[in-house]
Coordinates of C-alpha atoms in Angstrom, one line a residue:
M1 CA -27.4 -26.8 9.0
P2 CA -24.8 -24.3 7.9
R3 CA -25.5 -20.7 9.0
L4 CA -25.5 -19.5 5.4
R5 CA -28.1 -17.0 4.1
V6 CA -28.6 -17.9 0.5
R7 CA -29.0 -15.0 -1.9
V8 CA -28.0 -14.7 -5.5
L9 CA -26.1 -17.8 -6.2
V10 CA -25.7 -18.1 -10.0
V11 CA -22.1 -19.1 -10.4
L12 CA -20.5 -19.5 -13.9
V13 CA -17.0 -20.7 -13.5
V14 CA -14.5 -22.9 -15.3
L15 CA -13.0 -25.1 -12.6
S16 CA -10.3 -27.0 -14.3
G17 CA -7.2 -26.3 -16.4
F18 CA -4.6 -23.6 -16.0
L19 CA -5.9 -20.1 -15.7
T20 CA -5.9 -18.2 -19.0
V21 CA -6.9 -14.7 -19.8
A22 CA -8.2 -13.9 -23.3
G23 CA -6.8 -17.3 -24.5
L24 CA -3.2 -16.7 -23.3
P25 CA -1.1 -19.2 -21.4
P26 CA -0.9 -18.8 -17.6
A27 CA 2.3 -16.7 -17.6
T28 CA 0.6 -13.8 -19.5
A29 CA -2.6 -11.8 -19.2
A30 CA -4.4 -9.6 -21.8
T31 CA -7.3 -7.1 -21.7
P32 CA -9.9 -8.2 -19.2
A33 CA -13.2 -10.1 -19.6
L34 CA -16.2 -8.4 -18.1
P35 CA -18.3 -10.5 -15.6
S36 CA -18.2 -9.5 -12.0
D37 CA -18.7 -12.9 -10.4
S38 CA -19.7 -11.3 -7.1
L39 CA -21.5 -13.1 -4.3
W40 CA -23.7 -11.6 -1.6
F41 CA -20.9 -11.2 0.8
D42 CA -18.6 -9.3 -1.6
G43 CA -18.2 -5.5 -1.8
A44 CA -18.5 -4.5 1.8
P45 CA -16.4 -1.5 2.9
L46 CA -13.3 -2.1 4.9
T47 CA -13.1 -1.0 8.5
V48 CA -10.7 -1.6 11.5
Q49 CA -12.1 -3.4 14.5
G50 CA -10.2 -5.1 17.3
G51 CA -6.9 -4.4 15.7
R52 CA -7.7 -6.2 12.4
F53 CA -9.1 -5.2 9.0
T54 CA -12.7 -6.3 8.8
D55 CA -15.5 -6.3 6.2
G56 CA -19.2 -5.8 6.6
Q57 CA -19.7 -9.5 7.5
G58 CA -17.2 -9.2 10.4
R59 CA -14.6 -11.2 8.7
E60 CA -10.9 -10.5 9.1
I61 CA -9.5 -9.2 5.9
V62 CA -5.9 -9.6 4.6
L63 CA -4.8 -7.1 2.0
R64 CA -2.1 -8.4 -0.4
G65 CA -0.9 -6.9 -3.6
Y66 CA 1.5 -4.3 -5.1
N67 CA 2.3 -0.7 -5.5
V68 CA 1.0 0.8 -8.7
S69 CA 3.3 2.2 -9.6
G70 CA 6.7 3.9 -9.7
E71 CA 5.7 5.3 -13.1
T72 CA 3.9 8.0 -11.1
K73 CA 7.4 9.2 -10.0
L74 CA 8.3 9.8 -13.6
E75 CA 7.4 12.6 -16.1
E76 CA 6.9 10.5 -19.2
N77 CA 3.2 9.9 -18.4
S78 CA 2.6 13.2 -16.5
G79 CA 2.6 11.7 -13.1
L80 CA 0.1 9.0 -13.9
P81 CA 0.7 5.2 -13.4
F82 CA -0.3 4.5 -17.0
A83 CA -0.3 6.0 -20.4
S84 CA -3.9 5.1 -20.9
V85 CA -7.0 3.6 -19.2
A86 CA -6.6 0.6 -21.5
D87 CA -3.1 0.0 -20.0
A88 CA -4.5 0.4 -16.5
Q89 CA -7.2 -2.3 -17.3
K90 CA -4.6 -4.6 -18.8
S91 CA -2.4 -4.2 -15.7
A92 CA -5.3 -4.7 -13.3
T93 CA -6.4 -7.9 -14.9
A94 CA -2.9 -9.3 -14.9
L95 CA -2.2 -8.1 -11.3
R96 CA -5.3 -10.0 -10.2
A97 CA -5.0 -13.1 -12.4
L98 CA -1.2 -13.6 -12.3
G99 CA 0.0 -11.7 -9.2
G100 CA -2.7 -13.0 -6.9
A101 CA -3.5 -9.5 -5.6
N102 CA -6.6 -8.2 -4.0
T103 CA -5.2 -4.7 -3.2
V104 CA -3.0 -2.0 -4.6
R105 CA -1.4 1.1 -3.2
F106 CA -2.1 3.6 -5.9
L107 CA 0.5 6.4 -6.2
L108 CA -0.5 10.0 -6.7
S109 CA 1.7 13.1 -7.5
W110 CA 1.3 16.4 -5.6
A111 CA 3.3 18.1 -8.4
H112 CA 0.7 17.2 -11.0
A113 CA -2.3 17.6 -8.7
E114 CA -1.3 21.2 -7.9
P115 CA 1.1 22.4 -10.6
V116 CA 0.2 26.0 -9.9
R117 CA -0.1 27.1 -6.3
G118 CA -3.7 27.1 -5.1
Q119 CA -5.0 25.6 -8.4
V120 CA -5.9 21.9 -8.4
D121 CA -5.7 20.3 -11.8
T122 CA -9.0 18.5 -12.2
G123 CA -7.8 17.1 -15.5
Y124 CA -5.1 15.2 -13.6
L125 CA -7.6 14.1 -11.0
A126 CA -10.1 12.9 -13.7
A127 CA -7.3 10.8 -15.3
V128 CA -6.4 9.4 -11.9
T129 CA -10.0 8.4 -11.2
E130 CA -10.4 6.6 -14.5
Q131 CA -7.1 4.6 -14.1
L132 CA -7.9 3.9 -10.4
R133 CA -11.4 2.7 -11.5
A134 CA -9.8 0.0 -13.6
F135 CA -8.5 -1.7 -10.5
L136 CA -11.9 -1.4 -8.6
D137 CA -13.6 -2.9 -11.6
A138 CA -11.2 -5.9 -11.4
G139 CA -12.3 -6.5 -7.8
I140 CA -9.2 -4.9 -6.3
R141 CA -9.2 -2.7 -3.2
V142 CA -7.3 0.5 -3.5
F143 CA -5.6 2.9 -1.0
P144 CA -4.2 6.0 -2.7
D145 CA -0.8 7.4 -1.6
F146 CA 0.5 10.9 -2.1
H147 CA 4.1 9.8 -2.9
Q148 CA 7.4 11.5 -2.4
D149 CA 11.0 10.6 -2.5
L150 CA 13.8 13.1 -1.8
Y151 CA 11.0 15.7 -1.7
S152 CA 10.9 16.8 -5.3
R153 CA 12.5 16.3 -8.7
H154 CA 12.7 20.1 -8.9
L155 CA 15.5 20.1 -6.3
F156 CA 17.8 18.4 -8.8
N157 CA 19.6 19.9 -11.8
G158 CA 19.7 18.4 -15.3
G159 CA 23.1 16.9 -14.8
S160 CA 22.5 15.4 -11.4
W161 CA 23.2 11.7 -10.7
Y162 CA 19.9 11.5 -8.8
T163 CA 16.3 12.7 -8.9
G164 CA 13.3 13.0 -6.7
D165 CA 9.5 13.2 -6.9
G166 CA 6.7 14.7 -4.9
A167 CA 6.4 18.4 -4.4
P168 CA 5.7 20.8 -7.3
K169 CA 8.1 23.3 -8.7
W170 CA 6.5 26.3 -7.0
A171 CA 7.0 24.6 -3.6
V172 CA 10.8 24.3 -4.3
D173 CA 10.9 27.9 -5.7
A174 CA 9.4 29.1 -2.4
G175 CA 12.5 28.1 -0.5
S176 CA 16.1 29.2 -0.7
Y177 CA 17.7 25.8 -1.0
P178 CA 21.4 25.2 -1.6
A179 CA 22.6 23.5 -4.8
E180 CA 21.9 19.8 -4.3
S181 CA 24.8 17.5 -3.8
C182 CA 25.0 14.1 -2.1
G183 CA 28.8 13.9 -2.1
V184 CA 30.0 10.3 -2.3
C185 CA 26.7 8.4 -2.3
L186 CA 26.4 4.9 -3.6
F187 CA 22.7 4.6 -3.1
W188 CA 20.0 7.2 -3.9
G189 CA 18.6 6.9 -0.3
Q190 CA 21.7 8.5 1.1
N191 CA 20.4 11.8 -0.2
I192 CA 17.8 11.8 2.6
T193 CA 20.4 12.4 5.2
Q194 CA 23.4 13.7 3.2
N195 CA 21.9 16.1 0.6
A196 CA 21.5 19.6 2.2
A197 CA 18.8 20.7 -0.3
V198 CA 16.7 17.6 0.4
Q199 CA 17.1 18.0 4.1
K200 CA 16.2 21.7 4.2
A201 CA 13.2 21.2 1.9
Q202 CA 11.8 18.4 4.1
Y203 CA 12.5 20.5 7.2
D204 CA 10.5 23.4 5.7
F205 CA 7.6 21.1 4.9
W206 CA 7.2 19.8 8.4
H207 CA 7.5 23.3 9.9
N208 CA 5.0 24.6 7.3
A209 CA 7.4 27.2 6.1
Y210 CA 5.9 29.3 3.3
G211 CA 2.6 27.5 4.0
L212 CA 3.8 24.4 2.2
Q213 CA 2.0 21.9 4.5
D214 CA -1.2 23.9 4.4
A215 CA -1.1 23.9 0.6
F216 CA -0.5 20.1 0.5
L217 CA -3.4 19.4 2.9
A218 CA -5.7 21.6 0.8
T219 CA -4.8 19.7 -2.4
A220 CA -5.1 16.3 -0.7
G221 CA -8.6 17.3 0.6
S222 CA -9.6 18.4 -2.9
A223 CA -8.3 15.1 -4.4
M224 CA -10.2 13.1 -1.9
A225 CA -13.4 15.1 -2.4
Y226 CA -13.0 14.6 -6.2
L227 CA -12.7 10.8 -5.8
R228 CA -15.6 10.7 -3.5
Q229 CA -17.8 12.6 -5.9
H230 CA -16.8 10.8 -9.1
L231 CA -16.7 7.2 -7.9
S232 CA -20.0 5.3 -7.5
G233 CA -21.1 4.0 -4.1
P234 CA -19.9 0.4 -4.8
E235 CA -16.6 1.7 -6.2
F236 CA -16.0 4.0 -3.2
A237 CA -16.7 1.0 -0.9
D238 CA -13.6 -0.7 -2.2
I239 CA -11.4 2.3 -1.4
A240 CA -9.6 0.9 1.7
G241 CA -8.2 4.2 3.0
F242 CA -5.6 6.8 2.2
D243 CA -1.8 6.9 2.8
P244 CA -1.1 10.6 3.5
Y245 CA 2.7 10.8 3.0
N246 CA 5.3 8.3 1.8
E247 CA 8.3 7.7 4.1
P248 CA 8.3 10.8 6.3
Y249 CA 11.6 12.1 7.6
A250 CA 12.4 15.3 9.5
G251 CA 15.1 16.5 7.3
G252 CA 16.8 17.8 10.4
Y253 CA 16.1 18.1 14.1
D254 CA 15.8 21.2 16.2
S255 CA 18.0 21.7 19.2
G256 CA 17.0 19.1 21.8
Q257 CA 14.6 17.4 19.4
T258 CA 14.8 13.6 18.9
S259 CA 13.3 11.4 16.3
R260 CA 10.6 10.4 18.8
T261 CA 9.7 14.0 19.8
W262 CA 9.7 14.9 16.1
E263 CA 7.0 12.3 15.5
K264 CA 5.0 13.5 18.5
D265 CA 5.3 17.3 17.9
L266 CA 5.3 17.5 14.1
L267 CA 4.4 14.2 12.3
W268 CA 1.4 13.2 14.4
P269 CA -0.2 16.7 14.3
F270 CA 0.1 16.5 10.5
Y271 CA -1.7 13.2 10.5
E272 CA -4.5 14.7 12.6
K273 CA -4.9 17.5 10.2
F274 CA -5.0 15.0 7.3
R275 CA -7.5 13.0 9.1
A276 CA -9.7 16.1 9.4
R277 CA -9.4 16.6 5.7
M278 CA -10.5 13.0 5.1
D279 CA -13.6 13.6 7.2
A280 CA -14.5 16.8 5.5
A281 CA -14.1 15.1 2.1
G282 CA -16.5 12.2 2.9
W283 CA -13.9 9.7 3.9
Q284 CA -14.9 9.7 7.6
D285 CA -15.5 5.9 7.7
K286 CA -12.1 5.1 6.1
P287 CA -8.8 4.8 7.9
A288 CA -5.7 6.9 7.3
F289 CA -2.7 4.6 6.6
V290 CA -0.1 6.5 8.6
E291 CA 3.6 5.9 8.4
P292 CA 6.1 6.5 11.2
N293 CA 9.6 7.9 10.8
L294 CA 11.2 6.2 7.8
F295 CA 14.1 4.9 9.9
W296 CA 12.1 3.5 12.9
N297 CA 12.7 -0.1 11.8
A298 CA 15.9 0.1 9.7
N299 CA 17.8 -3.1 10.0
I300 CA 21.2 -1.3 10.0
S301 CA 21.9 -0.2 13.5
T302 CA 23.6 3.1 12.5
Q303 CA 20.4 4.1 10.5
K304 CA 17.8 3.1 13.0
Q305 CA 16.0 5.9 14.9
E306 CA 13.5 5.7 17.7
G307 CA 10.0 5.9 16.5
G308 CA 6.9 4.0 15.5
L309 CA 4.4 6.7 16.6
L310 CA 5.0 5.7 20.2
D311 CA 3.4 8.8 21.6
A312 CA 0.2 8.8 19.5
D313 CA -1.4 6.7 22.2
S314 CA -4.0 4.3 20.7
L315 CA -4.3 4.8 17.0
G316 CA -7.7 3.0 17.1
P317 CA -10.0 2.3 14.1
R318 CA -9.4 5.6 12.3
Y319 CA -5.7 5.0 11.7
V320 CA -3.7 2.0 10.4
F321 CA -0.1 1.5 11.3
N322 CA 1.6 1.6 7.9
T323 CA 5.3 0.9 7.5
H324 CA 7.9 -0.3 5.0
F325 CA 10.6 -2.8 5.2
Y326 CA 13.7 -3.4 2.9
D327 CA 16.7 -5.4 3.9
Q328 CA 19.3 -2.7 3.6
K329 CA 22.0 -5.1 4.7
A330 CA 21.2 -7.4 1.7
I331 CA 20.9 -4.4 -0.7
S332 CA 24.3 -3.1 0.4
G333 CA 26.1 -6.1 -0.9
V334 CA 28.5 -5.8 2.0
L335 CA 26.6 -6.1 5.3
M336 CA 24.9 -9.4 4.5
W337 CA 26.9 -12.1 2.7
G338 CA 25.0 -15.0 1.3
K339 CA 21.2 -15.2 0.9
A340 CA 18.2 -15.0 3.1
A341 CA 17.1 -18.1 5.0
D342 CA 14.2 -19.6 6.9
G343 CA 12.9 -17.0 9.4
Q344 CA 15.2 -14.3 8.2
Y345 CA 12.7 -11.5 8.9
A346 CA 10.5 -13.1 11.5
S347 CA 11.8 -10.7 14.2
D348 CA 11.5 -7.6 11.9
F349 CA 7.9 -8.3 11.0
A350 CA 7.0 -9.4 14.6
T351 CA 8.0 -5.8 15.6
V352 CA 5.4 -4.5 13.1
R353 CA 2.7 -6.8 14.5
D354 CA 3.6 -5.8 18.1
R355 CA 3.6 -2.1 17.4
A356 CA 0.2 -2.2 15.7
A357 CA -1.2 -4.4 18.5
S358 CA 0.0 -1.9 21.2
A359 CA -1.5 0.9 19.2
G360 CA -4.8 -0.9 18.9
T361 CA -5.0 -1.0 15.2
A362 CA -4.3 -3.1 12.1
A363 CA -0.9 -3.1 10.3
V364 CA 0.1 -3.0 6.7
V365 CA 3.6 -3.3 5.2
S366 CA 2.9 -1.1 2.2
E367 CA 6.4 -1.4 0.7
F368 CA 8.8 -4.3 0.6
G369 CA 11.0 -5.8 -2.1
H370 CA 14.5 -6.3 -3.5
P371 CA 16.4 -5.4 -6.7
L372 CA 15.9 -7.8 -9.6
S373 CA 19.1 -6.8 -11.4
G374 CA 22.5 -5.7 -10.4
T375 CA 25.1 -7.1 -8.1
V376 CA 22.7 -8.2 -5.3
S377 CA 19.9 -9.5 -7.4
D378 CA 20.9 -13.1 -6.8
K379 CA 19.5 -12.6 -3.2
A380 CA 16.0 -11.7 -4.5
P381 CA 14.4 -15.2 -4.6
T382 CA 15.3 -15.9 -1.0
V383 CA 14.8 -12.3 0.4
L384 CA 11.3 -12.1 -1.1
K385 CA 10.4 -15.6 0.1
A386 CA 11.5 -14.8 3.6
M387 CA 9.5 -11.5 3.5
Y388 CA 6.3 -13.3 2.4
Q389 CA 7.0 -16.0 5.0
A390 CA 7.2 -13.2 7.7
L391 CA 4.0 -11.7 6.5
D392 CA 2.2 -15.0 6.8
S393 CA 3.5 -15.9 10.3
R394 CA 5.8 -14.5 13.0
L395 CA 7.5 -18.0 13.2
P396 CA 10.2 -19.5 11.0
G397 CA 9.2 -22.7 9.2
S398 CA 11.4 -24.8 11.5
G399 CA 9.2 -23.9 14.5
W400 CA 5.8 -23.5 13.0
W401 CA 4.3 -27.0 13.5
S402 CA 5.6 -27.3 17.0
N403 CA 4.3 -24.0 18.2
P404 CA 1.6 -22.8 15.9
S405 CA -0.3 -20.8 18.5
A406 CA 2.5 -18.3 18.4
S407 CA 2.0 -17.7 14.6
G408 CA 0.3 -14.4 15.1
P409 CA -2.0 -12.5 12.8
V410 CA -1.4 -12.6 9.0
L411 CA 0.0 -9.3 7.9
S412 CA -1.3 -7.2 5.0
G413 CA 1.4 -6.1 2.5
T414 CA 1.9 -4.5 -0.9
Q415 CA 5.1 -5.4 -2.7
W416 CA 7.2 -2.7 -4.5
Q417 CA 6.2 -2.7 -7.3
W418 CA 4.0 -3.5 -10.4
D419 CA 5.2 -1.4 -13.4
L420 CA 3.8 -2.2 -16.7
Y421 CA 6.6 -0.4 -18.5
S422 CA 9.5 -2.0 -16.8
G423 CA 12.6 -1.9 -19.1
R424 CA 10.6 0.1 -21.7
H425 CA 10.6 3.6 -20.3
H426 CA 11.5 6.8 -22.1
E427 CA 12.2 9.2 -19.2
L428 CA 14.2 12.3 -19.6
M429 CA 16.0 12.4 -16.2
N430 CA 15.4 15.8 -14.6
G431 CA 14.2 17.0 -18.0
N432 CA 17.6 16.4 -19.6
P433 CA 17.2 15.1 -23.2
A434 CA 20.8 13.8 -23.1
K435 CA 19.9 11.4 -20.2
V436 CA 17.0 9.3 -21.5
L437 CA 16.3 6.4 -19.1
T438 CA 14.8 3.2 -20.5
S439 CA 16.0 0.3 -18.3
G440 CA 14.5 -1.0 -15.1
D441 CA 12.3 1.4 -13.3
A442 CA 13.9 4.4 -14.9
W443 CA 14.3 6.0 -11.5
N444 CA 17.7 6.3 -9.7
G445 CA 18.9 3.0 -11.0
E446 CA 16.1 0.9 -9.4
D447 CA 14.7 -2.3 -10.9
L448 CA 12.1 -3.9 -8.6
S449 CA 9.0 -4.4 -10.8
A450 CA 7.5 -7.9 -10.5
A451 CA 5.9 -7.5 -14.0
E452 CA 6.7 -6.4 -17.5
L453 CA 5.4 -6.6 -21.0
D454 CA 6.6 -9.3 -23.4
G455 CA 7.3 -8.8 -27.1
S456 CA 3.6 -9.2 -27.9
G457 CA 2.5 -6.6 -25.4
N458 CA 1.2 -9.0 -22.8
V459 CA 1.9 -8.8 -19.1
T460 CA 4.3 -11.4 -17.8
L461 CA 5.9 -12.0 -14.4
R462 CA 9.6 -11.3 -13.8
Q463 CA 9.6 -13.4 -10.6
D464 CA 8.6 -17.0 -9.8
A465 CA 4.8 -17.2 -10.0
R466 CA 5.0 -19.7 -7.1
L467 CA 6.4 -16.9 -5.0
L468 CA 4.1 -14.1 -6.1
D469 CA 0.7 -15.8 -6.7
R470 CA 0.2 -17.2 -3.2
L471 CA -2.3 -19.0 -1.2
Y472 CA -3.5 -16.7 1.6
P473 CA -6.6 -16.1 3.8
S474 CA -8.2 -13.1 2.2
A475 CA -11.2 -13.2 4.5
T476 CA -11.5 -15.2 7.7
A477 CA -14.9 -15.8 9.3
G478 CA -13.8 -15.4 12.9
T479 CA -10.3 -15.0 14.2
T480 CA -7.1 -16.3 12.5
L481 CA -5.1 -18.4 14.9
A482 CA -2.3 -19.5 12.7
F483 CA -1.3 -19.7 9.0
T484 CA 1.6 -20.9 7.0
Y485 CA 2.2 -21.4 3.3
E486 CA 5.1 -23.4 1.8
D487 CA 5.3 -22.0 -1.8
R488 CA 8.2 -24.3 -3.0
S489 CA 9.5 -21.3 -4.9
R490 CA 12.8 -21.5 -6.7
D491 CA 16.2 -19.9 -6.4
G492 CA 17.5 -20.8 -9.8
S493 CA 17.2 -24.6 -10.1
T494 CA 16.9 -25.1 -6.3
T495 CA 13.5 -25.6 -4.7
L496 CA 13.3 -23.7 -1.5
T497 CA 11.5 -25.7 1.2
W498 CA 11.6 -24.0 4.6
N499 CA 8.5 -25.6 6.2
P500 CA 8.3 -29.3 5.4
V501 CA 5.5 -31.3 7.1
P502 CA 7.0 -33.0 10.1
N503 CA 7.4 -36.8 10.2
A504 CA 5.0 -36.9 13.2
L505 CA 2.2 -36.4 10.7
P506 CA 3.1 -39.1 8.1
N507 CA -0.2 -39.1 6.3
V508 CA -0.3 -35.4 5.9
A509 CA 3.3 -35.5 4.7
R510 CA 2.4 -38.3 2.2
L511 CA -0.6 -36.2 1.0
V512 CA 1.5 -33.1 0.4
G513 CA 4.5 -34.9 -1.0
S514 CA 6.7 -32.5 -2.9
G515 CA 3.8 -30.1 -3.6
R516 CA 2.9 -26.8 -2.2
Y517 CA 0.6 -26.5 0.8
G518 CA -1.1 -23.9 3.1
L519 CA -2.6 -24.5 6.5
L520 CA -5.1 -22.1 8.1
V521 CA -6.3 -22.4 11.7
W522 CA -9.1 -20.1 12.7
R523 CA -11.8 -19.7 15.5
S524 CA -15.2 -19.3 14.0
G525 CA -17.1 -16.1 14.5
D526 CA -20.8 -15.1 14.6
G527 CA -21.1 -14.1 11.0
T528 CA -22.6 -16.1 8.1
A529 CA -20.2 -15.4 5.3
P530 CA -17.6 -18.1 4.5
T531 CA -13.8 -18.0 5.1
E532 CA -12.0 -17.3 1.8
L533 CA -8.5 -18.3 0.7
H534 CA -7.1 -17.0 -2.6
L535 CA -6.2 -19.9 -4.9
P536 CA -3.1 -19.4 -7.0
A537 CA -3.7 -19.7 -10.7
S538 CA -1.6 -22.8 -10.9
F539 CA -3.6 -24.5 -8.2
L540 CA -5.8 -26.4 -10.7
T541 CA -9.2 -26.8 -9.2
A542 CA -9.5 -30.4 -10.5
S543 CA -6.2 -31.4 -8.7
T544 CA -6.4 -29.3 -5.5
T545 CA -6.9 -31.2 -2.3
V546 CA -8.6 -29.8 0.8
V547 CA -8.5 -31.5 4.2
S548 CA -10.5 -29.8 6.9
D549 CA -12.6 -30.7 9.9
L550 CA -15.4 -29.2 7.8
G551 CA -14.9 -31.9 5.1
T552 CA -12.4 -33.2 2.6
A553 CA -12.3 -32.8 -1.2
Y554 CA -10.1 -33.6 -4.1
G555 CA -11.2 -31.2 -6.9
P556 CA -13.5 -29.2 -4.7
P557 CA -17.0 -28.5 -6.2
A558 CA -18.4 -25.2 -7.3
Y559 CA -19.9 -23.1 -4.6
T560 CA -23.7 -23.3 -4.5
G561 CA -24.2 -21.9 -1.0
A562 CA -26.1 -24.8 0.5
G563 CA -24.4 -28.0 1.5
T564 CA -21.0 -27.1 0.2
P565 CA -18.8 -26.4 3.3
V566 CA -15.7 -26.8 1.0
A567 CA -16.1 -25.2 -2.4
V568 CA -14.5 -23.0 -5.1
A569 CA -15.9 -19.8 -6.6
P570 CA -14.6 -17.0 -8.8
E571 CA -13.1 -13.9 -7.2
P572 CA -15.1 -10.8 -8.1
G573 CA -13.9 -8.7 -11.0
G574 CA -14.1 -11.1 -14.0
T575 CA -10.4 -11.8 -14.2
G576 CA -10.7 -15.6 -13.8
S577 CA -9.0 -15.7 -10.4
R578 CA -10.5 -18.1 -7.9
R579 CA -11.1 -18.6 -4.2
L580 CA -11.7 -21.5 -1.8
L581 CA -14.7 -21.0 0.4
L582 CA -15.0 -22.7 3.8
T583 CA -18.3 -22.5 5.5
D584 CA -18.4 -23.4 9.2
P585 CA -21.7 -24.1 11.1
D586 CA -20.8 -22.7 14.6
S587 CA -19.2 -19.9 16.6
G588 CA -16.2 -19.9 18.9
V589 CA -14.8 -23.2 17.6
P590 CA -11.3 -23.8 16.2
H591 CA -11.2 -25.1 12.7
F592 CA -8.4 -26.1 10.3
A593 CA -8.0 -26.4 6.5
L594 CA -5.0 -27.8 4.7
V595 CA -4.9 -26.9 1.0
T596 CA -2.3 -28.6 -1.3
D597 CA -1.6 -29.4 -4.9
G598 CA 0.8 -32.3 -4.0
A599 CA -1.5 -35.3 -4.4
T600 CA -2.9 -37.0 -7.5
A601 CA -6.3 -38.6 -6.9
P602 CA -5.5 -39.4 -3.2
P603 CA -7.6 -42.4 -1.9
A604 CA -10.3 -41.7 0.6
E605 CA -8.5 -43.5 3.3
L606 CA -5.5 -41.2 3.0
L607 CA -7.7 -38.1 3.2
T608 CA -9.4 -39.6 6.3
A609 CA -6.1 -40.4 7.9
A610 CA -4.6 -37.0 7.2
R611 CA -7.8 -35.4 8.6
S612 CA -7.4 -37.4 11.8
E613 CA -3.8 -36.4 12.2
L614 CA -4.6 -32.7 11.8
A615 CA -7.5 -32.9 14.2
A616 CA -5.2 -34.4 16.9
W617 CA -2.6 -31.8 16.1
L618 CA -5.2 -29.0 16.4
A619 CA -6.4 -30.4 19.8
A620 CA -2.9 -30.6 21.1
H621 CA -2.0 -27.0 20.2
F622 CA -5.2 -25.0 20.4

């Protein structure tokens, strides 16, 4: 008998047809419906155990989603991601139903949280809380992030080519900073190392000049205490942790100091102080999502600096190794000709896995992405596919089937970004009414939002839904041994297939055909909750095929708890998103599940033959 404790199991779900929200077609989403659709194993707080994210049932959790949003970096909505709670709700529903997300990194602004030194703006925090709650209500985990880029917009004059975000005006006024200038800079990021005003301001923050760091920590503590007090218990349970500081960089090194010793002597002590503020604010059971030196994993050799919090010893369960990755070679337009290919970022993301493992904690890639307009935007379909591929597995597709045991853990990640107002901004750059920015992200020429509003005000995707709304193991009951997903996403009219089923498994290949497929291998644990895989909206329940050692199904049934080892249920939050539930009856045993939309009414003998092939493959490799 399955080890399932049956509790409240009233499931109301539509299991066929394309996903629609408020009657709209699958490419759009409107204001959310209300039912929670939660099951007994939902809603447990997230912790870090054994180097992985885990829930209250002991399942391994993978966080996937987006940054919400770069709008916080602008002034048009006073440092908030949205103009209204209604817009936040619309965005949350679409992000869940169309973007396949279960998590967001939610940006906050120090400048708006503490506009006057020593005075926290509770009105701003109240607005933040209500907008953040919209995502929690949609069944989405949240980790807030006090965001900064180039330290502060107040370093820049009204006629500047660039701008920043982060610190309030009083923090800039406290220092005697030179007139900002980047010289000949083609990209805004060059200001980090070439703009003397930005460098000096960052240096002062890390050295706590004028008490700047103390003030920031006090405001962060107040913000966390406010959220703790104003979110309900179940809401606060879905707060995954806190990201203390976006993309830290020294600004400049003291005599004899290196990037590594800066991390040890200045960055890590800051994180310990932030950790203490979390504890005091009631966040003691939640991890800090700490970022290393911004340039520790740069893929341009002249930018790369030694780092990765190497001297922090074991980060352990109270910290998460949190990093970013952008292909600066591809973005440059010069250092990488052509497009990304199979396994392009396998090594880069393997480095993230290895560093987190050596630090004894979980990892998250909290920013990754690529421009969607401009001279290098043609690379975006392949760059993003390769990045998601590297999140799923440390192997290229060409080597996955022959060596799956080296696949490694599935990485959590939040793509930059999800901006409801993409291309519709009205931002006065650095307060200059003669420089009103409307296009793209309205910030330093960037354009990376995966979503936008259409002419009717509905949320629609700007990238291939096959790329963004992915099959992935959101909760694994035991230990993930290997995972791969062939999304068949498009680069223009070309279908990108980087991991075809090998000819050695002819029945599996026949079953998958030209369709998409994912394959999860896991070792069962001691818990009773099922393994979950997020089902993309376009994976119609009625035409989804599952082949597992637990059972086979074409058009899996609704989850009833008892006697349904392979079943479908809604994801919590009432957005219409769905999950595949796999219930195993044992502990310590390897299992597999192939999920595909490639077959049409496959005969029972084909399902049986594919299952036999996969069982033999599993035995040979695990």
